[in-house]
Coordinates of C-alpha atoms and ligand atoms in Angstrom, one line a residue:
Chain A
M336 CA 0.0 0.0 0.0
I337 CA 2.8 2.4 1.0
D338 CA 4.7 1.4 -2.1
I339 CA 1.7 2.2 -4.3
F340 CA 1.3 5.5 -2.6
N341 CA 5.0 6.4 -3.0
A342 CA 5.0 5.3 -6.6
W343 CA 2.0 7.6 -7.2
V344 CA 3.5 10.6 -5.4
A345 CA 6.8 10.2 -7.3
M346 CA 4.9 10.5 -10.6
I347 CA 2.9 13.6 -9.6
P348 CA 5.2 16.3 -11.1
A349 CA 5.4 14.5 -14.4
T350 CA 1.7 13.7 -14.6
L351 CA 0.7 17.1 -13.5
A352 CA 2.8 18.7 -16.2
Q353 CA 1.2 16.3 -18.7
S354 CA -2.3 17.0 -17.6
L355 CA -1.8 20.8 -17.9
I356 CA -0.7 20.3 -21.5
L357 CA -3.7 18.1 -22.1
S358 CA -6.0 20.7 -20.6
F359 CA -5.6 22.7 -23.8
V360 CA -7.1 19.8 -25.7
V361 CA -9.8 19.5 -23.1
M362 CA -10.6 23.2 -23.7
A363 CA -10.6 22.4 -27.5
V364 CA -13.2 19.7 -26.9
M365 CA -15.3 21.7 -24.5
L366 CA -15.6 24.9 -26.5
P367 CA -17.4 23.5 -29.6
F368 CA -19.3 20.8 -27.7
R369 CA -20.6 22.8 -24.7
I370 CA -20.6 26.4 -26.0
L371 CA -21.5 26.0 -29.6
S372 CA -23.4 22.7 -29.5
F373 CA -21.1 21.5 -32.2
P374 CA -19.7 18.1 -31.1
D375 CA -16.3 18.1 -32.8
L376 CA -13.6 15.5 -33.3
T377 CA -11.1 17.7 -35.1
S378 CA -8.8 17.8 -32.0
E379 CA -7.6 14.3 -32.8
G380 CA -6.1 15.8 -35.9
S381 CA -5.3 19.4 -34.9
Y382 CA -3.3 18.2 -31.9
P383 CA -0.7 16.3 -33.9
L384 CA -0.9 19.1 -36.5
G385 CA 0.2 21.5 -33.8
G386 CA 3.0 19.2 -32.9
C387 CA 4.2 18.8 -36.4
V388 CA 4.0 22.5 -37.3
C389 CA 5.7 23.4 -34.1
A390 CA 8.5 20.9 -34.7
M391 CA 9.1 22.1 -38.3
T392 CA 9.1 25.8 -37.3
L393 CA 11.5 25.0 -34.5
V394 CA 13.8 23.1 -36.8
A395 CA 13.7 26.0 -39.2
G396 CA 15.2 28.1 -36.4
A397 CA 12.2 30.0 -35.1
P398 CA 11.9 30.9 -31.4
P399 CA 9.8 28.5 -29.4
L400 CA 6.9 30.9 -28.8
V401 CA 6.7 31.7 -32.5
A402 CA 6.6 27.9 -33.1
L403 CA 3.7 27.6 -30.7
L404 CA 1.8 30.5 -32.3
A405 CA 2.4 28.9 -35.8
A406 CA 1.0 25.7 -34.4
A407 CA -2.1 27.5 -33.1
A408 CA -2.6 29.3 -36.4
A409 CA -2.5 26.0 -38.3
G410 CA -5.0 24.5 -35.8
F411 CA -7.2 27.5 -36.2
L412 CA -7.4 26.8 -40.0
A413 CA -8.2 23.2 -39.4
G414 CA -11.0 24.1 -37.0
C415 CA -12.4 26.7 -39.4
L416 CA -12.4 24.1 -42.2
T417 CA -14.4 21.6 -40.1
A418 CA -16.9 24.2 -39.3
F419 CA -17.1 25.4 -42.9
I420 CA -17.7 22.0 -44.4
H421 CA -20.4 21.3 -41.8
L422 CA -22.2 24.6 -42.6
R423 CA -21.7 24.7 -46.3
F424 CA -22.3 21.0 -47.2
R425 CA -24.6 20.2 -44.3
I426 CA -22.3 17.3 -43.2
H427 CA -22.8 16.2 -39.7
T428 CA -20.3 17.9 -37.3
L429 CA -18.8 14.6 -36.2
L430 CA -18.4 13.4 -39.7
A431 CA -16.9 16.7 -40.8
G432 CA -14.3 16.4 -37.9
I433 CA -13.5 12.8 -38.9
L434 CA -12.9 13.9 -42.5
I435 CA -10.6 16.7 -41.6
T436 CA -8.8 14.5 -39.0
T437 CA -8.2 11.8 -41.7
M438 CA -6.9 14.3 -44.2
L439 CA -4.8 16.0 -41.5
Y440 CA -2.9 12.7 -41.0
S441 CA -1.5 12.9 -44.6
I442 CA -0.9 16.7 -44.2
N443 CA 1.0 16.1 -41.0
L444 CA 3.2 13.5 -42.8
R445 CA 3.7 16.0 -45.6
I446 CA 4.6 18.8 -43.2
M447 CA 7.3 16.8 -41.6
G448 CA 8.3 14.7 -44.6
K449 CA 8.6 11.7 -42.2
A450 CA 6.7 10.1 -39.4
N451 CA 8.5 11.9 -36.6
T452 CA 10.9 14.7 -35.9
P453 CA 13.3 14.8 -32.9
L454 CA 13.8 18.2 -31.3
F455 CA 16.7 17.5 -29.0
Q456 CA 18.9 20.3 -30.3
E457 CA 16.3 23.1 -30.6
T458 CA 15.6 25.6 -27.8
K459 CA 12.3 24.9 -26.2
I460 CA 9.9 27.3 -24.4
F461 CA 10.9 25.6 -21.2
G462 CA 14.4 27.0 -21.6
W463 CA 12.9 30.3 -20.4
L464 CA 13.0 29.0 -16.8
A465 CA 16.1 26.9 -17.1
D466 CA 18.1 28.9 -14.6
V467 CA 15.5 29.2 -11.9
G468 CA 16.6 26.0 -10.2
L469 CA 13.4 24.0 -10.7
T470 CA 13.3 20.4 -11.9
D471 CA 12.2 19.8 -15.5
S472 CA 8.7 18.8 -14.5
W473 CA 8.2 21.8 -12.3
V474 CA 9.4 24.2 -15.0
K475 CA 6.7 22.7 -17.2
I476 CA 4.1 22.9 -14.5
V477 CA 4.8 26.6 -13.8
L478 CA 5.0 27.6 -17.5
V479 CA 2.1 25.6 -18.8
G480 CA 0.1 26.3 -15.7
A481 CA 0.5 30.0 -16.2
M482 CA -0.5 29.6 -19.9
I483 CA -3.7 27.6 -19.2
L484 CA -4.6 30.0 -16.4
L485 CA -4.2 32.9 -18.8
L486 CA -6.3 31.2 -21.4
A487 CA -9.0 30.4 -18.8
L488 CA -9.1 34.0 -17.6
A489 CA -9.2 35.3 -21.1
L490 CA -12.1 33.1 -22.0
N491 CA -13.9 34.1 -18.8
L492 CA -13.6 37.7 -19.8
W493 CA -14.5 37.0 -23.4
F494 CA -17.8 35.3 -22.4
L495 CA -18.7 38.4 -20.4
T496 CA -18.4 40.6 -23.5
E497 CA -21.1 41.2 -26.1
H498 CA -19.2 39.0 -28.6
G499 CA -18.9 36.2 -26.1
T500 CA -22.6 36.4 -25.2
A501 CA -23.4 36.2 -28.9
M502 CA -21.2 33.2 -29.2
R503 CA -23.0 31.4 -26.5
A504 CA -26.3 32.3 -28.0
V505 CA -25.3 30.5 -31.2
G506 CA -24.9 27.3 -29.3
A507 CA -28.0 27.8 -27.2
N508 CA -30.4 28.6 -30.1
A509 CA -28.9 29.3 -33.5
E510 CA -32.2 30.3 -35.1
M511 CA -32.9 32.9 -32.4
A512 CA -29.3 34.1 -32.4
E513 CA -29.6 34.8 -36.1
A514 CA -32.8 36.7 -35.6
Q515 CA -30.9 38.9 -33.1
G516 CA -28.5 39.9 -35.8
I517 CA -25.7 37.4 -35.0
N518 CA -23.8 36.0 -37.9
V519 CA -24.1 32.3 -37.0
W520 CA -21.7 31.2 -39.7
G521 CA -19.0 33.6 -38.7
V522 CA -19.3 32.8 -35.0
T523 CA -19.4 29.0 -35.6
I524 CA -16.4 29.1 -37.9
G525 CA -14.5 31.4 -35.5
G526 CA -15.4 29.4 -32.5
V527 CA -14.5 26.0 -33.8
G528 CA -11.3 27.6 -35.2
L529 CA -10.5 28.8 -31.7
A530 CA -10.9 25.3 -30.4
G531 CA -8.6 24.0 -33.2
A532 CA -6.0 26.6 -32.2
C533 CA -6.2 25.4 -28.5
A534 CA -5.7 21.8 -29.5
A535 CA -2.8 22.6 -31.8
F536 CA -1.2 24.8 -29.2
G537 CA -1.4 21.8 -26.8
G538 CA 0.2 19.6 -29.5
G539 CA 3.0 22.2 -29.9
L540 CA 3.5 22.2 -26.2
M541 CA 3.6 18.5 -26.0
A542 CA 6.2 18.3 -28.9
Q543 CA 8.4 20.8 -27.0
S544 CA 7.9 18.9 -23.8
Q545 CA 8.8 15.5 -25.1
S546 CA 11.3 16.8 -27.6
F547 CA 9.8 15.2 -30.6
A548 CA 6.8 15.3 -32.8
D549 CA 5.1 12.3 -34.2
V550 CA 2.3 12.0 -36.7
N551 CA 0.7 9.4 -34.4
M552 CA 0.8 11.6 -31.2
G553 CA -2.9 12.4 -31.5
L554 CA -4.0 8.8 -31.2
G555 CA -6.6 8.6 -28.5
V556 CA -6.1 12.2 -27.3
L557 CA -9.7 13.0 -28.0
I558 CA -11.1 10.3 -25.7
N559 CA -8.7 11.3 -23.0
A560 CA -9.8 14.9 -23.3
L561 CA -13.5 13.8 -23.3
A562 CA -12.9 11.7 -20.2
A563 CA -11.2 14.6 -18.5
L564 CA -14.1 16.9 -19.4
M565 CA -16.7 14.5 -18.1
I566 CA -14.8 14.1 -14.8
G567 CA -14.3 17.9 -14.5
E568 CA -18.0 18.6 -15.2
G569 CA -19.0 15.9 -12.7
L570 CA -16.9 17.5 -10.0
I571 CA -17.4 21.2 -10.7
G572 CA -20.6 21.2 -12.7
R573 CA -21.4 23.4 -15.7
K574 CA -24.1 25.7 -14.4
T575 CA -22.1 28.9 -15.1
I576 CA -19.6 29.7 -17.7
Q577 CA -16.9 30.1 -14.9
R578 CA -17.6 26.6 -13.7
Q579 CA -17.6 25.2 -17.2
I580 CA -14.2 26.7 -17.9
A581 CA -12.8 25.6 -14.5
A582 CA -14.1 22.1 -15.1
V583 CA -11.7 21.8 -18.1
V584 CA -8.6 22.3 -16.0
V585 CA -9.8 20.5 -12.9
G586 CA -10.9 17.6 -15.1
A587 CA -7.6 17.3 -16.9
V588 CA -5.7 17.3 -13.6
V589 CA -7.9 14.8 -11.8
Y590 CA -8.1 12.5 -14.8
Y591 CA -4.4 12.2 -15.2
Q592 CA -4.0 11.6 -11.5
L593 CA -6.6 8.8 -11.7
I594 CA -4.6 7.2 -14.6
S595 CA -1.4 7.7 -12.6
V596 CA -3.0 5.8 -9.6
C597 CA -4.0 3.0 -12.0
L598 CA -0.4 2.8 -13.1
A599 CA 0.9 2.9 -9.6
V600 CA -1.4 0.1 -8.6
G601 CA 0.3 -1.9 -11.3
L602 CA -2.3 -1.8 -14.1
P603 CA -0.5 -2.7 -17.4
P604 CA -0.5 0.4 -19.7
G605 CA -2.5 -1.6 -22.2
D606 CA -5.4 -1.7 -19.9
L607 CA -5.5 2.1 -19.4
K608 CA -8.1 2.5 -22.1
I609 CA -10.5 0.3 -20.2
A610 CA -9.9 2.5 -17.1
T611 CA -10.6 5.6 -19.2
G612 CA -13.8 4.1 -20.5
V613 CA -14.9 3.1 -17.0
F614 CA -14.2 6.7 -15.7
V615 CA -16.3 8.2 -18.5
L616 CA -19.1 5.7 -17.9
I617 CA -19.1 6.4 -14.1
M618 CA -19.3 10.1 -14.7
L619 CA -22.1 9.8 -17.3
A620 CA -24.0 7.2 -15.3
A621 CA -23.7 8.9 -11.9
P622 CA -27.0 11.0 -12.3
S623 CA -29.1 8.0 -13.3
L624 CA -27.6 6.0 -10.4
G625 CA -28.9 8.7 -8.1
L626 CA -25.4 9.9 -7.1
K627 CA -25.7 13.6 -6.6
R628 CA -23.4 15.6 -8.8
A629 CA -21.9 18.6 -7.2
G630 CA -23.0 21.9 -8.8
A631 CA -25.7 20.3 -10.9
Q632 CA -28.7 21.3 -8.9
P633 CA -32.0 19.6 -9.7
K634 CA -34.3 21.7 -11.8
E635 CA -36.5 24.0 -9.8
C636 CA -40.1 24.3 -10.6
F637 CA -41.7 27.8 -10.6
K638 CA -45.3 28.5 -10.5
E639 CA -46.6 31.5 -12.4
Chain B
M503 CA -41.9 51.5 -43.9
L504 CA -42.3 48.0 -45.5
E505 CA -42.9 47.4 -49.2
I506 CA -43.3 44.0 -50.8
S507 CA -43.5 44.1 -54.6
N508 CA -44.5 41.2 -56.7
A509 CA -43.0 38.6 -54.4
R510 CA -42.9 35.0 -55.6
K511 CA -41.9 31.9 -53.8
T512 CA -42.4 28.4 -55.2
F513 CA -41.5 25.3 -53.2
F514 CA -40.4 22.1 -55.0
K515 CA -40.2 24.0 -58.3
G516 CA -40.5 21.8 -61.3
M517 CA -41.6 18.8 -59.3
P518 CA -45.0 17.1 -59.3
D519 CA -45.8 18.5 -55.9
E520 CA -44.8 22.1 -56.8
K521 CA -46.4 24.6 -54.5
V522 CA -46.7 28.3 -55.1
A523 CA -46.6 29.8 -51.7
L524 CA -46.3 33.5 -52.7
D525 CA -47.9 34.3 -56.0
G526 CA -46.9 37.9 -56.9
L527 CA -47.7 39.3 -53.5
S528 CA -47.6 43.0 -53.2
L529 CA -48.2 44.9 -50.0
K530 CA -47.2 48.3 -48.5
L531 CA -47.2 49.2 -44.9
N532 CA -46.9 52.8 -43.7
R533 CA -45.1 53.8 -40.6
G534 CA -47.2 52.9 -37.5
D535 CA -49.6 50.6 -39.4
F536 CA -50.9 47.6 -37.4
V537 CA -51.9 45.0 -39.9
V538 CA -53.8 41.9 -38.9
V539 CA -53.2 39.1 -41.4
I540 CA -55.8 36.4 -41.8
G541 CA -56.3 33.5 -44.2
S542 CA -56.9 29.8 -44.3
N543 CA -54.2 27.2 -43.5
G544 CA -51.6 27.1 -46.3
A545 CA -52.5 30.5 -47.6
G546 CA -48.9 31.7 -47.3
K547 CA -49.0 33.8 -44.2
S548 CA -46.0 32.3 -42.5
T549 CA -44.2 32.2 -45.9
M550 CA -44.8 35.9 -46.2
M551 CA -43.4 36.5 -42.7
N552 CA -40.4 34.3 -43.5
A553 CA -39.8 36.3 -46.6
I554 CA -39.8 39.5 -44.7
S555 CA -37.5 38.3 -42.0
G556 CA -35.1 36.7 -44.4
A557 CA -35.7 33.1 -43.2
L558 CA -36.7 32.4 -46.8
L559 CA -35.4 34.3 -49.8
V560 CA -38.1 35.0 -52.5
D561 CA -37.6 33.7 -56.0
S562 CA -38.4 37.1 -57.5
G563 CA -39.8 40.4 -56.4
R564 CA -38.5 43.0 -54.0
I565 CA -38.7 43.7 -50.3
V566 CA -37.8 47.2 -49.0
I567 CA -37.8 48.0 -45.3
N568 CA -37.4 51.6 -44.3
G569 CA -35.7 52.5 -47.5
D570 CA -33.3 49.6 -47.5
D571 CA -33.6 46.9 -50.2
V572 CA -33.3 43.7 -48.1
T573 CA -34.4 41.3 -50.8
T574 CA -31.2 39.3 -50.8
M575 CA -30.0 40.0 -47.2
P576 CA -29.7 37.0 -44.9
V577 CA -31.6 37.0 -41.6
H578 CA -28.9 38.4 -39.4
A579 CA -28.3 41.3 -41.7
R580 CA -32.0 42.2 -41.6
A581 CA -32.3 41.9 -37.8
R582 CA -31.6 45.6 -37.5
H583 CA -35.0 46.2 -39.2
V584 CA -37.1 43.2 -38.3
A585 CA -38.0 41.7 -34.9
R586 CA -40.1 38.6 -34.7
V587 CA -42.1 36.5 -32.2
F588 CA -42.7 32.9 -33.3
Q589 CA -45.6 30.7 -32.5
D590 CA -43.4 28.4 -30.6
P591 CA -42.3 29.9 -27.2
M592 CA -39.1 27.8 -27.4
K593 CA -37.9 29.4 -30.6
G594 CA -37.7 33.0 -29.5
T595 CA -35.3 32.7 -26.5
A596 CA -32.1 31.0 -25.6
A597 CA -33.1 28.4 -23.0
S598 CA -29.7 27.8 -21.4
M599 CA -29.0 31.5 -20.9
T600 CA -30.5 33.8 -18.2
I601 CA -33.3 36.3 -18.7
A602 CA -30.7 39.1 -18.5
E603 CA -28.5 37.5 -21.1
N604 CA -31.4 37.1 -23.4
M605 CA -32.3 40.7 -23.0
L606 CA -28.8 41.6 -23.9
L607 CA -29.0 39.5 -27.1
A608 CA -32.1 41.5 -28.1
D609 CA -30.1 44.7 -27.5
L610 CA -27.5 43.4 -30.0
R611 CA -30.0 43.5 -32.8
Q612 CA -29.9 47.3 -33.0
N613 CA -26.3 47.7 -31.8
P614 CA -24.1 44.9 -33.3
A615 CA -21.9 43.1 -30.8
R616 CA -18.6 44.7 -29.9
L617 CA -15.7 43.8 -27.7
R618 CA -17.0 45.4 -24.6
R619 CA -18.7 44.2 -21.4
G620 CA -22.2 42.9 -22.1
L621 CA -24.3 43.1 -19.0
T622 CA -23.3 46.5 -17.5
P623 CA -25.2 47.8 -14.4
Q624 CA -26.9 50.4 -16.6
R625 CA -28.1 47.8 -19.0
R626 CA -29.4 45.6 -16.2
E627 CA -31.3 48.5 -14.9
K628 CA -32.8 49.3 -18.3
Y629 CA -33.8 45.6 -18.9
R630 CA -35.3 45.4 -15.4
E631 CA -37.5 48.3 -16.3
H632 CA -38.6 46.9 -19.6
L633 CA -39.5 43.6 -18.0
S634 CA -41.5 45.2 -15.3
Y635 CA -44.0 46.5 -17.9
L636 CA -45.2 42.9 -18.2
G637 CA -46.2 42.7 -14.6
L638 CA -45.1 39.1 -14.4
G639 CA -42.3 39.7 -11.9
L640 CA -39.7 38.5 -14.4
E641 CA -37.5 41.5 -13.4
N642 CA -37.0 39.9 -10.1
R643 CA -35.8 36.6 -11.7
F644 CA -33.2 38.3 -13.8
D645 CA -30.5 35.7 -13.4
T646 CA -32.8 32.7 -13.8
Q647 CA -32.2 30.4 -16.7
V648 CA -35.0 30.8 -19.3
S649 CA -35.5 27.0 -19.4
L650 CA -37.0 27.3 -16.0
L651 CA -39.8 29.6 -17.2
S652 CA -43.2 28.5 -18.3
G653 CA -44.2 28.7 -21.9
G654 CA -46.2 31.9 -21.3
Q655 CA -43.4 33.6 -19.4
R656 CA -41.0 32.6 -22.2
Q657 CA -43.3 34.1 -24.8
S658 CA -43.7 37.2 -22.8
L659 CA -40.0 37.5 -22.6
S660 CA -39.8 37.0 -26.4
L661 CA -42.2 39.8 -26.8
V662 CA -40.3 42.2 -24.6
M663 CA -37.1 41.2 -26.5
A664 CA -38.8 41.8 -29.9
V665 CA -40.1 45.3 -29.1
S666 CA -36.9 46.4 -27.4
G667 CA -34.9 48.7 -29.6
E668 CA -38.1 49.7 -31.5
P669 CA -37.7 47.6 -34.7
D670 CA -38.9 49.1 -38.0
V671 CA -41.2 46.1 -38.4
L672 CA -42.6 43.7 -35.8
L673 CA -43.7 40.3 -37.0
L674 CA -46.1 38.3 -34.9
D675 CA -47.0 34.8 -36.3
E676 CA -49.8 33.4 -34.3
H677 CA -47.7 34.2 -31.3
T678 CA -50.4 33.4 -28.8
A679 CA -51.6 30.3 -30.4
A680 CA -49.6 27.9 -28.2
L681 CA -50.7 29.5 -24.9
D682 CA -53.6 28.8 -22.6
P683 CA -56.5 31.3 -23.0
R684 CA -55.5 33.3 -19.9
T685 CA -51.8 33.5 -20.8
A686 CA -52.7 34.2 -24.4
D687 CA -54.7 37.2 -23.2
L688 CA -51.9 38.4 -21.1
V689 CA -49.4 38.2 -23.9
L690 CA -51.8 39.8 -26.4
N691 CA -52.5 42.7 -24.0
A692 CA -48.8 43.2 -23.5
T693 CA -48.4 43.2 -27.3
L694 CA -51.1 45.8 -27.8
R695 CA -49.7 48.1 -25.1
A696 CA -46.2 47.9 -26.5
V697 CA -47.3 48.4 -30.1
N698 CA -49.4 51.4 -29.1
A699 CA -46.8 53.0 -26.8
L700 CA -44.0 52.6 -29.3
K701 CA -46.1 53.1 -32.4
L702 CA -44.5 50.0 -34.0
T703 CA -45.2 49.0 -37.6
T704 CA -46.7 45.6 -36.9
M705 CA -48.0 42.6 -38.8
M706 CA -49.9 40.0 -36.7
V707 CA -51.1 36.7 -38.1
T708 CA -54.1 35.3 -36.4
H709 CA -56.9 32.8 -36.9
N710 CA -59.0 34.6 -34.4
M711 CA -61.5 36.7 -36.4
A712 CA -62.6 38.6 -33.3
H713 CA -59.0 39.8 -32.9
A714 CA -58.9 40.7 -36.5
V715 CA -61.9 42.9 -36.1
E716 CA -60.9 44.4 -32.9
Y717 CA -57.3 45.2 -33.3
G718 CA -55.1 47.0 -35.8
N719 CA -55.9 49.7 -38.4
R720 CA -55.8 47.3 -41.3
V721 CA -56.7 43.7 -42.0
I722 CA -55.6 41.7 -45.0
M723 CA -56.7 38.3 -46.0
L724 CA -54.2 36.1 -47.9
D725 CA -55.3 33.3 -50.2
S726 CA -53.0 31.1 -52.3
G727 CA -50.1 33.5 -51.8
K728 CA -52.0 36.7 -52.8
V729 CA -53.9 39.4 -51.0
L730 CA -57.5 38.4 -51.5
L731 CA -59.0 41.2 -49.4
E732 CA -57.8 44.3 -47.8
L733 CA -59.7 46.6 -45.4
S734 CA -58.5 49.7 -43.9
G735 CA -59.7 52.9 -42.3
E736 CA -63.5 53.2 -42.1
E737 CA -64.1 49.9 -43.8
K738 CA -61.9 48.1 -41.3
A739 CA -63.6 49.9 -38.4
R740 CA -67.0 48.8 -39.7
A741 CA -66.1 45.2 -40.5
T742 CA -67.6 42.4 -38.3
V743 CA -66.6 38.9 -37.6
R744 CA -69.4 37.8 -39.9
D745 CA -68.0 39.8 -42.8
L746 CA -64.6 38.3 -42.5
I747 CA -65.9 34.8 -42.2
G748 CA -68.0 35.5 -45.2
H749 CA -64.9 36.0 -47.3
F750 CA -63.6 32.6 -46.2
S751 CA -66.7 30.9 -47.5
V752 CA -66.6 32.8 -50.8
K753 CA -63.3 31.3 -51.3
T754 CA -64.5 27.8 -50.4
D755 CA -67.5 28.1 -52.8
R756 CA -65.1 29.1 -55.5
M757 CA -63.0 26.1 -54.8
V758 CA -66.0 23.8 -55.0
L759 CA -67.1 25.4 -58.2
G760 CA -63.5 25.1 -59.5
V761 CA -63.3 28.7 -60.8
Ligands
ATP1158 N1 -40.4 25.0 -46.1 C1 -41.3 24.6 -46.9 N2 -41.1 23.6 -47.8 C2 -42.1 23.2 -48.6 N3 -43.3 23.8 -48.6 C3 -43.6 24.8 -47.8 C4 -42.6 25.2 -46.8 N4 -43.2 26.2 -46.1 C5 -44.4 26.3 -46.5 N5 -44.7 25.5 -47.5 C6 -46.0 25.4 -48.3 O1 -46.4 26.7 -48.7 C7 -47.7 26.9 -48.5 C8 -48.0 28.1 -47.6 O2 -47.6 27.7 -46.2 P1 -47.6 28.7 -45.0 O3 -46.9 28.1 -43.9 O4 -47.1 30.0 -45.5 O5 -49.1 28.8 -44.7 P2 -49.9 29.6 -43.5 O6 -50.8 30.6 -44.2 O7 -48.9 30.1 -42.6 O8 -50.7 28.5 -42.9 P3 -51.1 28.2 -41.4 O9 -52.3 29.0 -41.1 O10 -51.4 26.7 -41.3 O11 -50.0 28.6 -40.5 C9 -48.3 25.6 -47.9 O12 -48.9 24.9 -49.0 C10 -47.1 24.9 -47.4 O13 -47.3 23.5 -47.5
MG1159 MG1 -48.4 29.7 -40.5

């Protein structure tokens, strides 16, 4: 028992750093799904796209932050494309995302010219804090933590603006939003693009964190992100926009710790997908099993 | 204020079930007109409303609102001119957002969204006041999700949202038809108060002939996508329910005779 505990604690810095990077992808899943009512799978493709673009930009000699921004820009385009083919050709959002993800695999291969690119020589963004005297993992935690915090705060402010409110209206009732003068196409394309940018930024961070990019690095990232989102929403709820955004980060952190515990207990890595599936199932089944979910209050009934 | 000239709309063009919904419809509304629109099922009333709001683009013809040719404009570009209350209370509001946020969205119709704070204290105060005219107490449940409101309350909110910002044209398509009689009365009275107070140019579709007689300064009857009858001024004031129903039966006779 003590061994298991120690094994888990020893992994905390590494898994925490990982989970903060993943939280960008969780954000990328949450934004279209919860805010725009546009369930989207593009993250599975825009995440490795971000990794590949970031790697090639670094190799070309660009500074690490520029490489991350280039990754985000590429992800933005991918998201926009998914939204556009859904709107223009009336293809289901999930199918549109699968199409773009499939095509992105080839594009990612083209971008790198090979299946993976090592980045051991290049300066990474984590070099910024190289001299502070922190371990590698803690450098990542501080830097990525600050970035995701910044993103969460920025999104919080955004949804308090007129534009942000308009964006939420598109997800809540597109027909009504349009009747209030909101350009539903523009908002949807921009919103799903923003999500793509988040996922690709996360991919770029991951490439810099693990010092290589791989065309297959997106494999399964979507279901991980979804699991994290479900766990976060189960714990924090999604009654307000603040909770919805906090659920992203909390979910990512808790999910990775759960996985880490599974590993510490001695679960073979191959069985982790079952664990992930069970976590999602538990979170989704909790309400129907009568387990009260924090934050999700029962519907009140008002009399006129 | 609103001018429709020779509007045509055909559904399923060129197919066996081709349906002409607007057949060269022309209509002119002056500022402050309150037009009650009647006509049998399938006469083209909703299609006309959709054509004005932009939900449907006409095949030919022209629609001008307050001097702006909106014929080819999409819904969101016309929103500045046109506000609408649908028959279905669920359609006019965003259920997962609060009353206050919904009011803000209506505000964005006249003042397109910008990158600035949405629900400022001044705005909240203004919305509170607008809601209080309804007398439903909605102003005290400002931060309640709209999904928790009853159908009648939601429709009342839709109405307040539609008249806020004083649109050039207000479209009401059987907007009380889905409500129980008492609530329907309440919403209708709120409508009349707002339309009178703000002198809104209004088109109201109804199947209630008593309302057609009682309200508005004009009544038009649509049939097969055309204006079959139009009464205004003195004529409208003198019209009775019996007169209006008479016109429905003329139409049915004609159909029976096949002329
Ligand atoms: N989206 C559509 N696609 C195909 N046909 C349509 C569509 N909308 C309306 N129509 C047809 O156009 C004609 C006019 O319909 P419309 O809804 O305008 O009638 P209405 O006067 O509003 O009738 P009601 O009193 O029943 O609401 C009908 O024959 C209808 O079947
Ligand atoms: Mg109708």
